[in-house]
């Protein structure tokens, strides 16, 4: 439940009428946090029956509307992609409001821009700005940070993502069309374009996935991890099933499998961190990457409001939070995971 001293804190959810935004509103309500639904059309938000105590209308083209929408809020969660289009305007308005900022971008360039643009001002204002606090981005960073332990630097980080299906939302489709920049990895200690053609190899996931063919497919976690952890190499691989589904224009959007609204999709994320000849591993398993983003970002908001942020400014979640404590807060209801080597 909400921290006592923040029980009246208001959290604005921009893009509240979107697929992920609705999950975020529901999760905030479940946690007893006061949510304000913000979007381009108040009528559409009202018609959708969003779980919010108040509806406010705003658009990124109108800075004054954003200022009115964020008046009196303690934090803003931006769920409206493509974030290359929305993040700067929403984060700027959040800074003017004196509130903490979170988004769920999978776009590397958007996360990098938020770090570069807002770190100093947010730090001086005593605020926390966390881009990419979703399944793609912050989740892998937390897994890596949990493995890091007492290592101040590592030699190699490998992230494997297995999906039994990927039914992309309209927002994911729009983001893919907008985000045409060459994806980045960390190679030889520096951000560099991913090698083409993308590397294909086998990854021996734990059951129920087992061995899978994976394709190098970096998301925003590369930008996020590189923000605070030194590693010679950082690479992300997506299994062929997920890669094929998201690149197939005929794949339908996600559909609820039960009364919870979650799809039937299952995911597994495995991380290997190596320093010299020592390796550490973590495997995490859950359901519905879009729905899972909601407890991730809401837990981040709740910990910041509870005074658990270790640093201020535009930061990676692994720098802000105790990663293992954070993951344990999601288990076992939203996440199961196991580690080795630590």
XYZ file of C-alpha atoms in Angstrom:
342
model
C 0.000 0.000 0.000
C 1.026 3.634 -0.349
C 3.506 5.070 2.088
C 1.642 6.960 4.827
C 3.317 10.300 4.187
C 2.447 10.066 0.481
C -1.103 8.783 0.742
C -2.448 11.962 -0.889
C 0.187 12.076 -3.634
C -1.297 12.326 -7.110
C 0.284 10.455 -10.021
C -0.568 11.594 -13.535
C -0.619 8.922 -16.236
C -0.084 10.474 -19.655
C -1.393 8.245 -22.433
C -3.846 6.711 -19.970
C -6.167 5.492 -22.726
C -3.489 3.321 -24.326
C -3.026 -0.400 -23.801
C -0.219 -0.071 -21.230
C -1.684 3.090 -19.710
C -4.837 1.241 -18.698
C -2.784 -1.427 -16.934
C -0.844 1.312 -15.129
C -4.022 3.009 -13.912
C -5.339 -0.322 -12.650
C -2.084 -1.071 -10.833
C -1.988 2.356 -9.187
C -5.546 1.803 -7.964
C -4.614 -1.642 -6.635
C -1.793 -0.047 -4.646
C -4.090 2.620 -3.218
C -2.356 5.436 -5.098
C -4.276 8.426 -6.457
C -4.169 8.353 -10.260
C -5.027 11.126 -12.704
C -5.756 10.018 -16.271
C -4.295 12.374 -18.863
C -4.739 12.187 -22.616
C -5.630 14.046 -25.766
C -9.364 13.468 -25.364
C -11.121 13.648 -22.018
C -14.239 12.243 -23.686
C -12.385 9.124 -24.835
C -10.870 8.657 -21.392
C -14.296 8.944 -19.776
C -15.863 6.573 -22.310
C -13.159 3.983 -21.638
C -14.040 3.950 -17.935
C -10.438 4.449 -16.805
C -9.643 3.786 -13.149
C -8.721 7.306 -12.089
C -10.003 9.847 -9.588
C -9.815 12.609 -12.190
C -9.488 13.023 -15.951
C -7.462 15.823 -17.500
C -7.008 16.677 -21.166
C -3.589 17.606 -22.604
C -1.438 17.188 -25.691
C 2.269 17.490 -26.379
C 1.575 20.264 -28.892
C 0.162 22.499 -26.134
C 2.574 23.174 -23.268
C -0.072 25.083 -21.319
C -2.399 22.069 -21.406
C 0.381 19.883 -19.995
C 1.001 22.426 -17.227
C -2.685 22.362 -16.313
C -2.781 18.555 -16.436
C 0.255 18.160 -14.173
C -0.704 20.872 -11.680
C -0.351 19.527 -8.148
C 0.941 16.083 -9.120
C 3.849 14.363 -7.392
C 4.853 12.107 -10.283
C 4.120 11.634 -13.973
C 4.141 8.280 -15.774
C 4.398 8.724 -19.532
C 2.860 5.752 -21.359
C 2.359 7.491 -24.712
C 4.636 6.376 -27.503
C 6.415 6.890 -29.741
C 8.543 8.399 -26.991
C 10.813 10.011 -29.536
C 7.800 12.305 -30.047
C 6.380 12.583 -26.512
C 9.158 12.207 -23.930
C 10.783 15.624 -24.254
C 7.538 17.594 -24.026
C 6.105 15.501 -21.183
C 9.364 15.452 -19.195
C 9.810 19.218 -19.645
C 6.308 19.842 -18.305
C 6.961 17.402 -15.454
C 10.072 19.363 -14.509
C 8.083 22.612 -14.529
C 5.537 20.942 -12.240
C 8.281 19.901 -9.796
C 7.311 16.239 -10.126
C 9.185 12.976 -10.659
C 9.152 11.567 -14.199
C 8.902 7.972 -15.429
C 8.318 6.514 -18.867
C 8.274 3.044 -20.410
C 10.132 3.577 -23.654
C 11.839 0.751 -25.495
C 13.492 3.355 -27.767
C 17.212 3.730 -27.130
C 17.451 7.258 -28.520
C 14.585 8.485 -26.347
C 16.157 7.148 -23.132
C 19.549 8.635 -24.047
C 17.961 12.001 -24.781
C 16.148 12.059 -21.424
C 19.401 11.331 -19.594
C 21.309 14.019 -21.462
C 18.594 16.682 -21.374
C 17.192 16.405 -17.857
C 19.834 14.978 -15.530
C 21.295 18.248 -14.269
C 17.988 20.107 -13.872
C 16.264 17.157 -12.195
C 19.196 16.678 -9.835
C 19.185 20.343 -8.836
C 15.436 20.183 -8.252
C 15.778 17.032 -6.108
C 13.725 14.992 -8.566
C 14.071 11.491 -10.004
C 13.655 11.036 -13.764
C 13.660 7.387 -14.919
C 13.121 6.670 -18.611
C 12.536 3.124 -19.893
C 11.054 1.832 -16.628
C 9.285 -1.018 -18.440
C 9.741 -4.573 -19.636
C 12.180 -3.412 -22.292
C 14.780 -1.282 -20.558
C 14.473 -1.039 -16.797
C 13.615 -4.682 -16.168
C 16.843 -6.016 -17.687
C 18.787 -3.297 -15.885
C 17.385 -4.438 -12.545
C 18.286 -8.049 -13.333
C 21.829 -7.051 -14.288
C 22.153 -4.831 -11.205
C 21.002 -7.662 -8.944
C 23.787 -9.842 -10.371
C 26.434 -7.152 -10.256
C 26.764 -7.263 -6.486
C 30.156 -5.966 -5.397
C 31.613 -5.777 -8.915
C 32.300 -2.174 -9.947
C 32.734 -3.214 -13.579
C 32.217 -6.337 -15.670
C 33.544 -7.780 -18.905
C 30.405 -9.085 -20.545
C 26.621 -8.795 -20.187
C 24.321 -11.005 -22.275
C 20.532 -10.701 -22.117
C 18.252 -13.329 -23.643
C 14.521 -12.716 -24.081
C 12.154 -15.591 -24.862
C 8.502 -14.948 -25.720
C 6.022 -17.672 -26.562
C 4.349 -15.043 -28.776
C 4.437 -11.301 -29.318
C 1.189 -9.640 -30.300
C 2.246 -6.003 -30.649
C -0.057 -3.146 -29.689
C -0.865 -0.317 -32.078
C 1.569 1.772 -30.032
C 4.328 -0.766 -30.623
C 3.579 -0.732 -34.344
C 3.711 3.075 -34.447
C 6.950 3.117 -32.467
C 8.550 0.596 -34.805
C 7.654 2.750 -37.796
C 8.979 5.885 -36.095
C 12.140 4.386 -34.604
C 14.237 3.774 -37.706
C 17.660 4.568 -36.209
C 20.316 1.836 -36.184
C 20.147 0.041 -32.831
C 23.099 0.269 -30.459
C 25.045 -2.259 -28.402
C 28.094 -1.856 -26.201
C 31.152 -3.258 -27.982
C 34.707 -2.782 -26.785
C 33.443 -0.556 -23.996
C 31.555 1.908 -26.226
C 28.084 2.368 -27.667
C 28.230 1.198 -31.260
C 25.754 0.208 -33.997
C 24.715 -3.425 -33.872
C 26.458 -5.564 -36.454
C 24.420 -6.423 -39.532
C 23.162 -8.899 -40.449
C 22.013 -9.520 -36.893
C 23.786 -12.401 -35.196
C 21.800 -15.627 -34.778
C 22.758 -18.231 -32.189
C 21.278 -20.746 -29.753
C 20.343 -19.794 -26.208
C 19.644 -22.554 -23.715
C 16.761 -21.054 -21.770
C 15.381 -22.849 -18.755
C 12.111 -24.722 -19.144
C 9.415 -24.269 -20.235
C 11.209 -22.557 -23.156
C 14.345 -24.659 -23.424
C 16.899 -24.157 -26.233
C 15.870 -21.413 -28.646
C 17.329 -19.743 -31.695
C 17.837 -16.074 -30.845
C 18.588 -12.977 -32.919
C 20.551 -9.969 -31.670
C 17.872 -7.324 -31.021
C 18.876 -4.562 -28.600
C 16.226 -2.408 -26.934
C 16.467 0.504 -24.494
C 18.165 -1.654 -21.832
C 21.469 -1.050 -23.623
C 21.198 2.705 -23.005
C 19.953 2.153 -19.458
C 22.595 -0.336 -18.314
C 25.388 1.650 -19.935
C 24.213 4.719 -18.015
C 25.563 3.431 -14.702
C 27.466 0.166 -15.176
C 30.763 -0.241 -16.978
C 30.966 -3.310 -19.190
C 33.151 -4.111 -22.167
C 30.259 -5.820 -23.949
C 26.446 -5.568 -23.610
C 24.234 -7.497 -26.038
C 20.543 -8.454 -26.132
C 18.993 -11.396 -27.991
C 15.333 -12.063 -28.780
C 14.056 -15.527 -29.638
C 12.927 -16.191 -33.196
C 9.274 -16.579 -32.176
C 9.094 -13.072 -30.724
C 11.158 -11.617 -33.554
C 8.989 -13.237 -36.226
C 5.693 -12.187 -34.608
C 6.582 -8.521 -34.139
C 7.954 -8.212 -37.673
C 4.886 -9.848 -39.244
C 2.333 -7.124 -40.113
C -0.479 -9.673 -39.927
C 0.136 -10.523 -36.251
C -2.937 -9.261 -34.343
C -2.747 -7.078 -31.221
C -2.892 -8.687 -27.773
C -6.209 -10.013 -26.523
C -7.235 -10.642 -22.898
C -7.171 -14.287 -21.895
C -9.250 -13.914 -18.731
C -10.965 -11.412 -16.466
C -7.652 -9.833 -15.427
C -7.198 -8.358 -18.884
C -3.784 -10.014 -19.286
C -2.989 -11.870 -22.460
C -1.843 -15.486 -22.367
C 1.688 -14.491 -23.429
C 4.538 -15.873 -21.312
C 8.039 -14.462 -21.163
C 11.429 -15.411 -19.804
C 14.415 -13.092 -19.468
C 17.810 -14.575 -18.683
C 20.939 -12.559 -17.953
C 24.568 -13.611 -17.808
C 27.152 -11.268 -16.278
C 30.822 -12.234 -16.522
C 33.938 -10.794 -14.890
C 37.156 -12.512 -16.001
C 36.291 -16.218 -15.604
C 33.455 -15.847 -13.079
C 29.844 -15.864 -14.260
C 26.598 -14.990 -12.542
C 23.145 -15.852 -13.917
C 19.544 -14.880 -13.307
C 16.361 -16.183 -14.949
C 13.026 -14.382 -14.596
C 9.639 -15.652 -15.717
C 6.277 -13.895 -16.020
C 3.185 -13.165 -18.074
C 2.272 -10.446 -20.608
C 5.081 -7.966 -21.258
C 2.680 -5.006 -21.518
C 0.787 -5.807 -18.338
C 4.040 -6.574 -16.485
C 5.286 -3.070 -17.269
C 2.578 -1.705 -14.940
C 3.860 -3.191 -11.647
C 7.412 -2.368 -12.727
C 6.809 1.346 -13.195
C 4.326 1.606 -10.314
C 6.778 -0.048 -7.909
C 9.394 2.487 -9.022
C 7.002 5.358 -8.342
C 6.016 3.955 -4.971
C 9.623 3.455 -3.876
C 10.547 7.004 -4.894
C 7.555 8.392 -2.987
C 8.573 6.285 0.009
C 12.002 7.961 0.018
C 13.929 4.899 -1.197
C 15.667 6.598 -4.132
C 19.430 6.468 -3.549
C 20.239 9.191 -6.100
C 18.477 12.020 -7.904
C 18.552 13.224 -11.478
C 17.938 11.288 -14.700
C 18.988 7.803 -13.720
C 18.807 4.097 -14.459
C 16.658 2.097 -11.997
C 19.658 0.005 -10.961
C 21.335 3.200 -9.748
C 18.223 4.460 -7.954
C 17.005 1.309 -6.197
C 18.291 -1.770 -4.433
C 17.709 -4.092 -7.391
C 17.216 -7.331 -5.466
C 14.805 -5.676 -3.034
C 12.894 -4.254 -5.989
C 12.576 -7.631 -7.755
C 11.522 -9.313 -4.531
C 8.735 -6.733 -4.186
C 7.243 -8.086 -7.437
C 7.551 -11.749 -6.461
C 5.706 -14.047 -6.496
C 2.537 -12.384 -7.828
C 3.981 -10.710 -10.932
C 7.382 -12.362 -11.265
C 9.367 -15.469 -10.399
C 13.143 -15.574 -10.673
C 16.177 -17.568 -9.658
C 19.884 -16.758 -9.524
C 23.165 -18.639 -9.582
C 26.734 -17.622 -8.919
C 25.902 -14.974 -6.306
